[in-house]
Amino acid sequence: MVGRQGGHNKGGGRKNENNKIYAHPLPILFSEPPQTSLSHKLNAFLGINDTKVLNPHCHGVLDVATRSVWVTDPKDVRILWTRGFFGKGDLSRSEPSWHARQVNAMKAAAGNYLTSEEIREKRRNERKQFKLDRARALAEAAAEAEAAFVEGREAVLPEIPSGATWKPSAQSAAPEPGDDAPPSADADEVELLEEELLEDVEHMQLTLQEAFFLCWGLDCLTILDPHTSQSLSLQQIWVSLQQAFGIIPSLKPVYTISPEEERFDNPFLVNYAVYHHYRSLGWVVKSGIKFCVDLLLYKRGPVFHHAEFGVLVIPVYEDPADKLSSPYALANADPMSWTWLSTINRVNSQVQKTLVLAYVTIPSSSHVPHHTLSSPACLNHYSVREVVLRRFIPARMRD
Amino acid sequence: MDDLLEQPTTLSIPDSGAERADDANLSSGDEDEGLDWTKLPSSSRPVIPKRGDKDFEPTVHGGSGLQRHVLDRARNAMFEALRAERNTSSKSISHGIWYPNLARTHVTTARGIHFTSMGHSFARASPVSPNGPQQKAVKRLELLPEEAIYLVERGSMFCWKAMDGVDFDDAAGLEDMEGAPMTVQQVFTEMVGTEDLTLEKYHVFSYLKRLGYVVMRTKPPSSAYLTAEPYSPPLGPRSSLVSRLCSSFIALLHRVFGIFKRTSNSWLPSIFHNGFTYPGVFASLRFLPSGHKTPLHIVQLKPEEQSPSPYELFYNVYKPATPFKKTAPPKPDFQITVVNARTTPIPTISELTELFDVLPELPPPVPRRRIPYADQKRQAQEREKAKSASAPGSQPTAPSTAAPSASASASAPASTPSTSANPTLFRRLFSWAWTAPESKPQERKPNPFAVLKQGKKMVVIAAVDSGMISFFSFRQGGFEEFPMA
């Protein structure tokens, strides 16, 4: 697990490295046979495309209580993260990096490979230090101006540090991330032993939408039942994922669905339609809970650039009678207020993201027969359309 | 934002316009500042001082002498400005008569430049006078209620209320009057509520007018009110019998061949039928209907049960720089709907679709012109040369400019096609086969992010909450046309 390097080798080196690691947008790989081989030439003559598809065949365990699929095999975790940015470490910010952080914390030579959590801590400490310096300088300046006013002379003001030019002072001011034990020879040996014995207790979790996309759309993930460790058939997965959002919460996967709960407005189906739509357009889709939205869209991935768009899923019932008879209370289905919209728009403007409202239409149960719900073919009846929302400032738009 | 903290000083230095690095569309700095009336030329007018920045945090011991002094000075300046009386010279004021039954103000004396963008002429027959036959219809300048309120509030117009049955010419000493004089408060009370005007709509109207825009109504309240041509959506594909037969036949063919191509059922979508590449896989996963072109099948309530949508285009707004003629208004720069933020929820997709249907499409955003590095260097050197040309001794710059200009001229012929001079006979004969090489400069494809953020159609919705206006632009998004893979 390679975290980002901090400090040296910035810019070109890191970008090239990221381009190499995260080169594939999906977990499946295509291998072109060597151009000069005879069989390839024969196939080309006959018009047969013999590109082979390499499927990693990852495995995950369904956990209904957390509504996620757990992936524990380190190889699978790495494949799913680097090819498409699927999933999230449950003890980490995004990429599973708990083990690397623990190892760094034990080693005295922390700072060579900083994980993103460590970079974040360092950045927060530096900012705290900057704020303290600035507050002190401002207080001095105020005292000086006050004294000058009383005496009736001009004030000579000290310099107030600005965010752009402040540099962190001696390292003693900022605490090291995590480590304050001085190294010694014995400690090194002990640490090595501990490191080998340290078990990685972190797993990667896929949301149910990501898991279904991998399992049904790309056919590269096998989902196992948590208790029997049997691999589930697509039929069972389809039903249990819907049932996971059912009215009566359960801790075990349920493979039958009651007629009241088998509806077009099941939250899993509604959210999956939007997830699939943006994934199929090539965007990397991650959870948007940090910014009050449902989804974040990245062009290539979180390691390359910040997300450009924050998507709010707004379900629209084609038949209002369906809404009245529904046991599910879908979020954002009722007409919302302007204060709600202003709040979310303000949060997203602060972080330079554009807010997109994605309206999902839920098919009317009177027009579409009920049996389509037994297979993913029902997804053909949903539709997604977007409205981009921005604040409009007439004072700036005059030209 | 940190860099803009003002240092405490003994003198009040006006804010020297520190540049803010925020994105133009996202910060609200301009809106939240008070009006800047420091630009008024004459010193007799009241001057509202610009607001300064706040201190970072209050001092420990409470208000100090310096802080109190600065506060007092700022407060006094504000009070002085408010205390001053606003007046208009009688030579520049216009006069109008308000007719409540018509909901219009007839302008008797028009002065000033406001009337180039406000008011419309209406041919009205004067009332039948008992003396003679009915007089011919006479064209006169009339104002809508919001325009009248704006002018009165501004101090450029004085409004009378029409009083029937009173002839002012007869009464002695009352020749100047044209009706009962109206106060500003009376103008507001009488005119708000007539002709679809609400207080929220008036707020938006006056805000935009003060910024310099020209604001007209979208729906003409009468036939005499000239508005821009409403947008007519382009006709759909010809629905002749032949084309319909063709399209249904083609659809049948697609379905027949589709059966052969996709042997899969819905449990195993075939993702490789577009080729063994990543773009192919993504393309074959795109089966979900999407975009605003797919029809919206929302079951509508019966017309009598359905309340009219509050979202209807109300104002056409023109930017100050647009040449505007009252008699032939051009296409509006943007169109606005005004709602009360507390009582109306955000628009549903059906309301938005209805709005988008009557709006024109926006042109794609112009891509930023990228100047090649050699030209940039040359321009910078030319600028320096121009600066130092005034001073003698511009010798050293001459050879440096000679070098890049030589390189520029060397690259220039390479870019223009070599066959531009003396085309051969063959080329001339078959000139229709060759497209002109220098027909147009290399057009850059627009940046996909810029296109996605601008959207295809835009409607501006102003949500007014007790006088605070928030403008939001809702744009029709087209993500399905710009896949990332």
Tab-separated table of C-alpha atoms in Angstrom, chain A:
chain	number	residue	atom	x	y	z
A	1	MET	CA	0.000	0.000	0.000
A	2	VAL	CA	1.794	3.051	-1.211
A	3	GLY	CA	0.635	6.327	0.154
A	4	ARG	CA	1.479	9.624	-1.388
A	5	GLN	CA	4.954	10.953	-0.921
A	6	GLY	CA	5.110	14.142	0.986
A	7	GLY	CA	7.469	16.941	0.070
A	8	HIS	CA	10.098	15.787	-2.342
A	9	ASN	CA	9.280	14.307	-5.722
A	10	LYS	CA	6.157	16.410	-6.019
A	11	GLY	CA	4.554	17.361	-9.267
A	12	GLY	CA	5.750	15.433	-12.246
A	13	GLY	CA	7.097	12.415	-10.419
A	14	ARG	CA	4.018	11.827	-8.360
A	15	LYS	CA	1.706	12.444	-11.270
A	16	ASN	CA	3.514	9.942	-13.435
A	17	GLU	CA	3.470	7.444	-10.636
A	18	ASN	CA	-0.231	7.925	-10.144
A	19	ASN	CA	-0.833	7.587	-13.848
A	20	LYS	CA	0.953	4.245	-13.810
A	21	ILE	CA	-0.739	2.873	-10.728
A	22	TYR	CA	-4.233	4.024	-11.573
A	23	ALA	CA	-4.089	3.419	-15.282
A	24	HIS	CA	-7.128	1.164	-15.593
A	25	PRO	CA	-10.610	2.539	-15.076
A	26	LEU	CA	-12.186	-0.864	-14.402
A	27	PRO	CA	-11.049	-4.039	-12.607
A	28	ILE	CA	-11.162	-6.119	-15.788
A	29	LEU	CA	-8.105	-6.030	-18.011
A	30	PHE	CA	-7.720	-6.529	-21.709
A	31	SER	CA	-4.678	-8.332	-23.028
A	32	GLU	CA	-3.751	-8.044	-26.633
A	33	PRO	CA	-1.879	-11.081	-27.869
A	34	PRO	CA	1.540	-10.274	-29.380
A	35	GLN	CA	1.070	-8.824	-32.802
A	36	THR	CA	3.586	-11.073	-34.495
A	37	SER	CA	2.257	-14.445	-33.353
A	38	LEU	CA	0.830	-16.709	-36.019
A	39	SER	CA	-2.451	-17.364	-34.282
A	40	HIS	CA	-3.044	-13.653	-33.978
A	41	LYS	CA	-2.426	-13.156	-37.684
A	42	LEU	CA	-4.781	-15.991	-38.491
A	43	ASN	CA	-7.470	-14.562	-36.290
A	44	ALA	CA	-7.019	-11.133	-37.783
A	45	PHE	CA	-7.368	-12.652	-41.265
A	46	LEU	CA	-10.583	-14.369	-40.280
A	47	GLY	CA	-11.869	-11.211	-38.653
A	48	ILE	CA	-11.983	-12.647	-35.156
A	49	ASN	CA	-11.000	-10.390	-32.327
A	50	ASP	CA	-8.917	-12.409	-29.918
A	51	THR	CA	-8.309	-9.876	-27.211
A	52	LYS	CA	-8.515	-11.732	-23.986
A	53	VAL	CA	-10.390	-10.410	-21.033
A	54	LEU	CA	-8.621	-10.887	-17.708
A	55	ASN	CA	-11.107	-11.030	-14.896
A	56	PRO	CA	-9.687	-10.716	-11.380
A	57	HIS	CA	-12.590	-12.656	-9.786
A	58	CYS	CA	-12.647	-10.874	-6.487
A	59	HIS	CA	-14.591	-12.092	-3.480
A	60	GLY	CA	-16.593	-10.162	-0.950
A	61	VAL	CA	-18.815	-10.992	1.992
A	62	LEU	CA	-22.253	-9.472	2.320
A	63	ASP	CA	-22.938	-7.707	5.601
A	64	VAL	CA	-26.515	-6.534	5.909
A	65	ALA	CA	-26.123	-4.713	9.207
A	66	THR	CA	-23.701	-2.206	7.716
A	67	ARG	CA	-25.295	-2.425	4.237
A	68	SER	CA	-21.948	-3.158	2.678
A	69	VAL	CA	-19.875	-5.897	1.143
A	70	TRP	CA	-16.595	-6.588	2.899
A	71	VAL	CA	-13.461	-7.418	0.935
A	72	THR	CA	-10.613	-8.739	3.030
A	73	ASP	CA	-8.110	-10.320	0.636
A	74	PRO	CA	-5.315	-7.712	0.258
A	75	LYS	CA	-4.841	-8.511	-3.410
A	76	ASP	CA	-8.514	-8.003	-4.156
A	77	VAL	CA	-8.546	-4.812	-2.129
A	78	ARG	CA	-5.682	-3.412	-4.124
A	79	ILE	CA	-7.215	-4.407	-7.442
A	80	LEU	CA	-10.579	-2.887	-6.644
A	81	TRP	CA	-9.083	0.343	-5.364
A	82	THR	CA	-6.511	0.969	-8.065
A	83	ARG	CA	-8.778	0.007	-10.931
A	84	GLY	CA	-11.775	2.229	-10.598
A	85	PHE	CA	-11.512	3.483	-6.984
A	86	PHE	CA	-14.161	1.147	-5.688
A	87	GLY	CA	-14.679	0.910	-1.976
A	88	LYS	CA	-13.275	2.488	1.141
A	89	GLY	CA	-11.219	1.239	4.050
A	90	ASP	CA	-13.338	1.116	7.158
A	91	LEU	CA	-10.576	2.525	9.400
A	92	SER	CA	-9.279	5.009	6.861
A	93	ARG	CA	-10.255	8.073	5.015
A	94	SER	CA	-10.497	6.461	1.582
A	95	GLU	CA	-7.876	3.958	0.558
A	96	PRO	CA	-7.305	1.276	3.207
A	97	SER	CA	-4.151	2.548	4.883
A	98	TRP	CA	-4.548	1.635	8.537
A	99	HIS	CA	-1.735	-0.887	8.504
A	100	ALA	CA	0.664	1.537	6.858
A	101	ARG	CA	-0.164	4.175	9.422
A	102	GLN	CA	0.442	1.850	12.335
A	103	VAL	CA	3.768	0.817	10.860
A	104	ASN	CA	4.721	4.451	10.347
A	105	ALA	CA	3.750	5.293	13.867
A	106	MET	CA	6.046	2.593	15.212
A	107	LYS	CA	8.959	3.493	13.049
A	108	ALA	CA	10.903	6.554	14.041
A	109	ALA	CA	11.516	7.372	10.424
A	110	ALA	CA	8.035	8.555	9.756
A	111	GLY	CA	7.814	11.112	6.984
A	112	ASN	CA	9.099	9.146	4.044
A	113	TYR	CA	5.818	7.681	2.985
A	114	LEU	CA	2.969	9.619	4.450
A	115	THR	CA	-0.501	8.257	4.074
A	116	SER	CA	-3.257	10.686	3.284
A	117	GLU	CA	-4.410	10.687	6.910
A	118	GLU	CA	-0.944	11.728	8.053
A	119	ILE	CA	-0.769	14.443	5.457
A	120	ARG	CA	-4.101	15.717	6.708
A	121	GLU	CA	-2.895	15.785	10.328
A	122	LYS	CA	0.250	17.628	9.357
A	123	ARG	CA	-1.729	20.165	7.397
A	124	ARG	CA	-4.133	20.756	10.294
A	125	ASN	CA	-1.307	21.233	12.783
A	126	GLU	CA	0.442	23.717	10.542
A	127	ARG	CA	-2.758	25.672	10.107
A	128	LYS	CA	-3.342	25.755	13.848
A	129	GLN	CA	0.169	27.102	14.344
A	130	PHE	CA	-0.381	29.725	11.670
A	131	LYS	CA	-3.579	30.876	13.345
A	132	LEU	CA	-1.833	31.199	16.700
A	133	ASP	CA	0.985	33.216	15.149
A	134	ARG	CA	-1.439	35.452	13.385
A	135	ALA	CA	-3.592	36.058	16.450
A	136	ARG	CA	-0.512	36.982	18.444
A	137	ALA	CA	0.676	39.398	15.756
A	138	LEU	CA	-2.752	41.016	15.533
A	139	ALA	CA	-2.939	41.470	19.286
A	140	GLU	CA	0.495	43.119	19.233
A	141	ALA	CA	-0.544	45.379	16.412
A	142	ALA	CA	-3.715	46.392	18.221
A	143	ALA	CA	-1.802	47.154	21.403
A	144	GLU	CA	0.729	49.210	19.476
A	145	ALA	CA	-1.972	51.178	17.663
A	146	GLU	CA	-3.741	51.786	20.924
A	147	ALA	CA	-0.609	53.104	22.592
A	148	ALA	CA	0.106	55.319	19.602
A	149	PHE	CA	-3.405	56.742	19.657
A	150	VAL	CA	-3.195	57.582	23.318
A	151	GLU	CA	0.126	59.317	22.824
A	152	GLY	CA	-1.051	60.980	19.643
A	153	ARG	CA	1.695	59.661	17.355
A	154	GLU	CA	1.815	57.452	14.314
A	155	ALA	CA	1.834	53.738	14.991
A	156	VAL	CA	4.608	51.527	13.753
A	157	LEU	CA	2.893	48.212	13.195
A	158	PRO	CA	4.434	44.773	13.253
A	159	GLU	CA	3.972	42.507	10.299
A	160	ILE	CA	0.930	40.264	10.320
A	161	PRO	CA	1.581	36.887	8.708
A	162	SER	CA	-0.528	36.073	5.694
A	163	GLY	CA	-1.602	32.606	4.710
A	164	ALA	CA	0.312	32.712	1.464
A	165	THR	CA	3.722	33.558	2.841
A	166	TRP	CA	3.802	31.990	6.322
A	167	LYS	CA	6.267	29.185	6.739
A	168	PRO	CA	6.171	26.744	9.623
A	169	SER	CA	8.820	27.583	12.175
A	170	ALA	CA	11.116	25.094	13.964
A	171	GLN	CA	9.635	21.652	14.103
A	172	SER	CA	9.392	21.762	17.864
A	173	ALA	CA	6.271	23.844	17.506
A	174	ALA	CA	4.333	21.272	15.492
A	175	PRO	CA	3.887	17.873	17.091
A	176	GLU	CA	4.987	14.888	15.085
A	177	PRO	CA	2.207	12.694	13.830
A	178	GLY	CA	1.827	10.066	16.486
A	179	ASP	CA	5.342	9.311	17.591
A	180	ASP	CA	7.177	10.674	20.603
A	181	ALA	CA	9.287	7.722	21.726
A	182	PRO	CA	12.992	8.139	21.003
A	183	PRO	CA	14.462	5.317	18.924
A	184	SER	CA	17.034	2.954	20.290
A	185	ALA	CA	18.545	-0.287	19.127
A	186	ASP	CA	16.389	-2.496	21.322
A	187	ALA	CA	13.312	-0.583	20.407
A	188	ASP	CA	14.025	-1.221	16.710
A	189	GLU	CA	14.099	-4.949	17.191
A	190	VAL	CA	10.960	-4.949	19.226
A	191	GLU	CA	9.238	-2.818	16.648
A	192	LEU	CA	10.175	-5.119	13.831
A	193	LEU	CA	8.714	-8.037	15.671
A	194	GLU	CA	5.567	-6.128	16.451
A	195	GLU	CA	5.247	-5.088	12.881
A	196	GLU	CA	5.372	-8.623	11.673
A	197	LEU	CA	2.845	-9.695	14.239
A	198	LEU	CA	0.546	-6.759	13.606
A	199	GLU	CA	-2.518	-8.110	11.981
A	200	ASP	CA	-4.321	-5.923	9.561
A	201	VAL	CA	-7.730	-5.593	11.135
A	202	GLU	CA	-8.988	-3.296	8.449
A	203	HIS	CA	-11.152	-4.433	5.613
A	204	MET	CA	-12.439	-2.613	2.611
A	205	GLN	CA	-16.127	-1.991	2.350
A	206	LEU	CA	-18.053	-1.597	-0.853
A	207	THR	CA	-21.424	0.062	-0.838
A	208	LEU	CA	-24.229	-2.143	-2.064
A	209	GLN	CA	-24.464	-0.108	-5.260
A	210	GLU	CA	-20.753	-0.539	-5.991
A	211	ALA	CA	-20.969	-4.215	-5.193
A	212	PHE	CA	-23.890	-4.750	-7.511
A	213	PHE	CA	-22.197	-2.849	-10.313
A	214	LEU	CA	-19.103	-5.025	-10.015
A	215	CYS	CA	-21.059	-8.198	-9.636
A	216	TRP	CA	-23.738	-7.749	-12.262
A	217	GLY	CA	-22.383	-5.124	-14.637
A	218	LEU	CA	-18.791	-6.321	-14.861
A	219	ASP	CA	-19.090	-9.821	-13.436
A	220	CYS	CA	-15.809	-9.542	-11.537
A	221	LEU	CA	-17.003	-9.854	-7.947
A	222	THR	CA	-18.446	-12.884	-6.199
A	223	ILE	CA	-20.478	-12.192	-3.096
A	224	LEU	CA	-20.559	-14.751	-0.313
A	225	ASP	CA	-23.105	-15.286	2.380
A	226	PRO	CA	-21.608	-14.292	5.760
A	227	HIS	CA	-22.735	-17.379	7.629
A	228	THR	CA	-22.484	-20.191	5.123
A	229	SER	CA	-19.690	-18.742	2.952
A	230	GLN	CA	-21.559	-19.934	-0.081
A	231	SER	CA	-21.325	-17.779	-3.137
A	232	LEU	CA	-24.658	-16.199	-3.881
A	233	SER	CA	-26.388	-16.399	-7.205
A	234	LEU	CA	-27.327	-13.214	-8.977
A	235	GLN	CA	-30.966	-13.857	-8.181
A	236	GLN	CA	-30.227	-14.079	-4.479
A	237	ILE	CA	-28.048	-10.996	-4.589
A	238	TRP	CA	-30.736	-9.030	-6.389
A	239	VAL	CA	-33.330	-9.849	-3.762
A	240	SER	CA	-31.127	-9.515	-0.702
A	241	LEU	CA	-29.800	-6.111	-1.733
A	242	GLN	CA	-33.298	-4.784	-2.067
A	243	GLN	CA	-34.322	-6.414	1.166
A	244	ALA	CA	-31.380	-4.785	2.927
A	245	PHE	CA	-33.267	-1.508	2.644
A	246	GLY	CA	-36.484	-3.085	3.760
A	247	ILE	CA	-38.799	-1.853	6.426
A	248	ILE	CA	-37.955	-4.451	9.020
A	249	PRO	CA	-34.229	-4.304	9.715
A	250	SER	CA	-32.458	-7.629	9.984
A	251	LEU	CA	-28.895	-8.648	10.686
A	252	LYS	CA	-28.910	-11.624	8.349
A	253	PRO	CA	-29.365	-11.574	4.615
A	254	VAL	CA	-32.867	-12.463	3.562
A	255	TYR	CA	-33.394	-14.062	0.187
A	256	THR	CA	-37.082	-13.525	-0.250
A	257	ILE	CA	-38.859	-10.281	-0.476
A	258	SER	CA	-42.374	-9.554	0.623
A	259	PRO	CA	-44.828	-8.108	-1.909
A	260	GLU	CA	-45.189	-4.868	0.066
A	261	GLU	CA	-41.479	-4.285	-0.105
A	262	GLU	CA	-40.949	-5.331	-3.699
A	263	ARG	CA	-41.621	-2.019	-5.341
A	264	PHE	CA	-40.110	0.270	-7.878
A	265	ASP	CA	-39.309	2.866	-5.267
A	266	ASN	CA	-37.032	0.647	-3.215
A	267	PRO	CA	-34.172	2.927	-2.129
A	268	PHE	CA	-31.606	0.489	-3.470
A	269	LEU	CA	-33.079	0.570	-6.971
A	270	VAL	CA	-33.444	4.341	-7.030
A	271	ASN	CA	-29.872	4.958	-5.891
A	272	TYR	CA	-28.494	2.225	-8.083
A	273	ALA	CA	-30.062	3.763	-11.189
A	274	VAL	CA	-28.205	7.017	-10.592
A	275	TYR	CA	-24.956	5.240	-9.650
A	276	HIS	CA	-25.061	3.104	-12.769
A	277	HIS	CA	-25.848	6.089	-14.972
A	278	TYR	CA	-22.773	8.017	-13.913
A	279	ARG	CA	-20.473	5.014	-13.797
A	280	SER	CA	-21.495	4.086	-17.326
A	281	LEU	CA	-20.550	7.593	-18.464
A	282	GLY	CA	-17.053	7.026	-17.150
A	283	TRP	CA	-17.175	9.099	-13.957
A	284	VAL	CA	-15.756	7.766	-10.699
A	285	VAL	CA	-18.647	7.939	-8.267
A	286	LYS	CA	-18.033	8.148	-4.526
A	287	SER	CA	-20.173	8.987	-1.541
A	288	GLY	CA	-20.888	12.658	-1.027
A	289	ILE	CA	-21.814	12.692	2.636
A	290	LYS	CA	-18.912	15.055	3.402
A	291	PHE	CA	-20.545	17.816	1.413
A	292	CYS	CA	-24.234	17.307	2.164
A	293	VAL	CA	-24.844	15.646	-1.170
A	294	ASP	CA	-25.482	12.066	-2.227
A	295	LEU	CA	-22.718	11.437	-4.747
A	296	LEU	CA	-19.460	13.033	-5.835
A	297	LEU	CA	-18.268	12.765	-9.411
A	298	TYR	CA	-14.564	12.568	-10.140
A	299	LYS	CA	-13.220	12.711	-13.658
A	300	ARG	CA	-10.447	10.175	-13.177
A	301	GLY	CA	-10.333	9.541	-9.463
A	302	PRO	CA	-9.852	11.151	-6.056
A	303	VAL	CA	-6.065	11.027	-6.262
A	304	PHE	CA	-5.940	13.143	-9.387
A	305	HIS	CA	-8.157	16.101	-8.750
A	306	HIS	CA	-10.951	17.203	-6.455
A	307	ALA	CA	-14.464	16.295	-7.458
A	308	GLU	CA	-16.049	18.736	-9.853
A	309	PHE	CA	-19.676	17.885	-9.230
A	310	GLY	CA	-21.800	17.034	-6.237
A	311	VAL	CA	-24.967	15.154	-7.168
A	312	LEU	CA	-28.209	15.216	-5.229
A	313	VAL	CA	-30.566	12.370	-6.029
A	314	ILE	CA	-34.144	13.577	-6.234
A	315	PRO	CA	-36.657	10.791	-6.846
A	316	VAL	CA	-39.738	11.685	-8.868
A	317	TYR	CA	-42.759	9.437	-8.825
A	318	GLU	CA	-44.400	9.073	-12.185
A	319	ASP	CA	-47.624	8.208	-10.435
A	320	PRO	CA	-48.367	10.209	-7.285
A	321	ALA	CA	-50.555	7.376	-6.014
A	322	ASP	CA	-47.442	5.224	-5.684
A	323	LYS	CA	-45.982	7.701	-3.260
A	324	LEU	CA	-49.034	7.633	-1.051
A	325	SER	CA	-49.025	3.863	-0.824
A	326	SER	CA	-45.314	3.538	-0.297
A	327	PRO	CA	-43.797	2.147	2.887
A	328	TYR	CA	-40.479	3.766	2.015
A	329	ALA	CA	-39.860	7.377	2.854
A	330	LEU	CA	-37.423	8.309	0.125
A	331	ALA	CA	-35.261	11.291	0.874
A	332	ASN	CA	-35.886	14.428	-1.192
A	333	ALA	CA	-39.082	13.049	-2.686
A	334	ASP	CA	-41.225	15.835	-1.254
A	335	PRO	CA	-40.867	19.364	-2.538
A	336	MET	CA	-38.017	20.882	-0.603
A	337	SER	CA	-37.607	24.434	0.657
A	338	TRP	CA	-35.306	27.148	-0.616
A	339	THR	CA	-33.395	27.274	2.649
A	340	TRP	CA	-32.426	23.636	2.200
A	341	LEU	CA	-31.266	24.256	-1.348
A	342	SER	CA	-29.387	27.411	-0.381
A	343	THR	CA	-27.594	25.574	2.415
A	344	ILE	CA	-26.367	22.785	0.211
A	345	ASN	CA	-25.413	25.182	-2.551
A	346	ARG	CA	-23.447	27.325	-0.131
A	347	VAL	CA	-21.541	24.347	1.252
A	348	ASN	CA	-20.619	23.187	-2.222
A	349	SER	CA	-19.626	26.626	-3.488
A	350	GLN	CA	-17.195	26.948	-0.596
A	351	VAL	CA	-15.379	23.871	-1.860
A	352	GLN	CA	-15.652	24.844	-5.519
A	353	LYS	CA	-18.008	22.107	-6.570
A	354	THR	CA	-20.972	22.511	-8.862
A	355	LEU	CA	-24.252	21.202	-7.555
A	356	VAL	CA	-26.191	18.900	-9.846
A	357	LEU	CA	-29.740	17.813	-9.134
A	358	ALA	CA	-30.309	14.355	-10.619
A	359	TYR	CA	-33.992	13.639	-11.037
A	360	VAL	CA	-34.752	9.913	-11.153
A	361	THR	CA	-38.185	9.007	-12.403
A	362	ILE	CA	-39.684	5.967	-10.712
A	363	PRO	CA	-41.884	3.976	-13.076
A	364	SER	CA	-45.552	3.830	-12.333
A	365	SER	CA	-46.669	0.484	-11.009
A	366	SER	CA	-49.850	0.672	-13.073
A	367	HIS	CA	-47.996	0.992	-16.378
A	368	VAL	CA	-45.112	-1.378	-15.850
A	369	PRO	CA	-45.973	-4.956	-14.915
A	370	HIS	CA	-44.874	-6.080	-11.504
A	371	HIS	CA	-42.920	-9.109	-12.676
A	372	THR	CA	-40.186	-6.925	-14.159
A	373	LEU	CA	-39.008	-6.296	-10.616
A	374	SER	CA	-37.752	-9.850	-10.385
A	375	SER	CA	-34.742	-9.046	-12.560
A	376	PRO	CA	-32.529	-6.055	-13.286
A	377	ALA	CA	-34.483	-5.512	-16.500
A	378	CYS	CA	-36.662	-3.126	-14.520
A	379	LEU	CA	-33.802	-0.623	-14.616
A	380	ASN	CA	-34.711	0.089	-18.226
A	381	HIS	CA	-37.812	1.868	-17.013
A	382	TYR	CA	-36.092	4.432	-14.839
A	383	SER	CA	-34.761	7.630	-16.322
A	384	VAL	CA	-32.223	10.126	-15.041
A	385	ARG	CA	-31.985	13.779	-15.996
A	386	GLU	CA	-29.826	16.511	-14.509
A	387	VAL	CA	-30.290	20.136	-13.664
A	388	VAL	CA	-27.155	22.112	-12.870
A	389	LEU	CA	-27.628	24.647	-10.144
A	390	ARG	CA	-25.469	27.715	-9.684
A	391	ARG	CA	-25.813	30.920	-7.835
A	392	PHE	CA	-26.463	33.827	-10.144
A	393	ILE	CA	-25.026	37.184	-9.172
A	394	PRO	CA	-26.403	39.998	-11.351
A	395	ALA	CA	-23.799	42.441	-10.078
A	396	ARG	CA	-21.073	40.334	-11.674
A	397	MET	CA	-22.956	39.385	-14.829
A	398	ARG	CA	-23.327	42.904	-16.154
A	399	ASP	CA	-20.845	42.337	-18.902
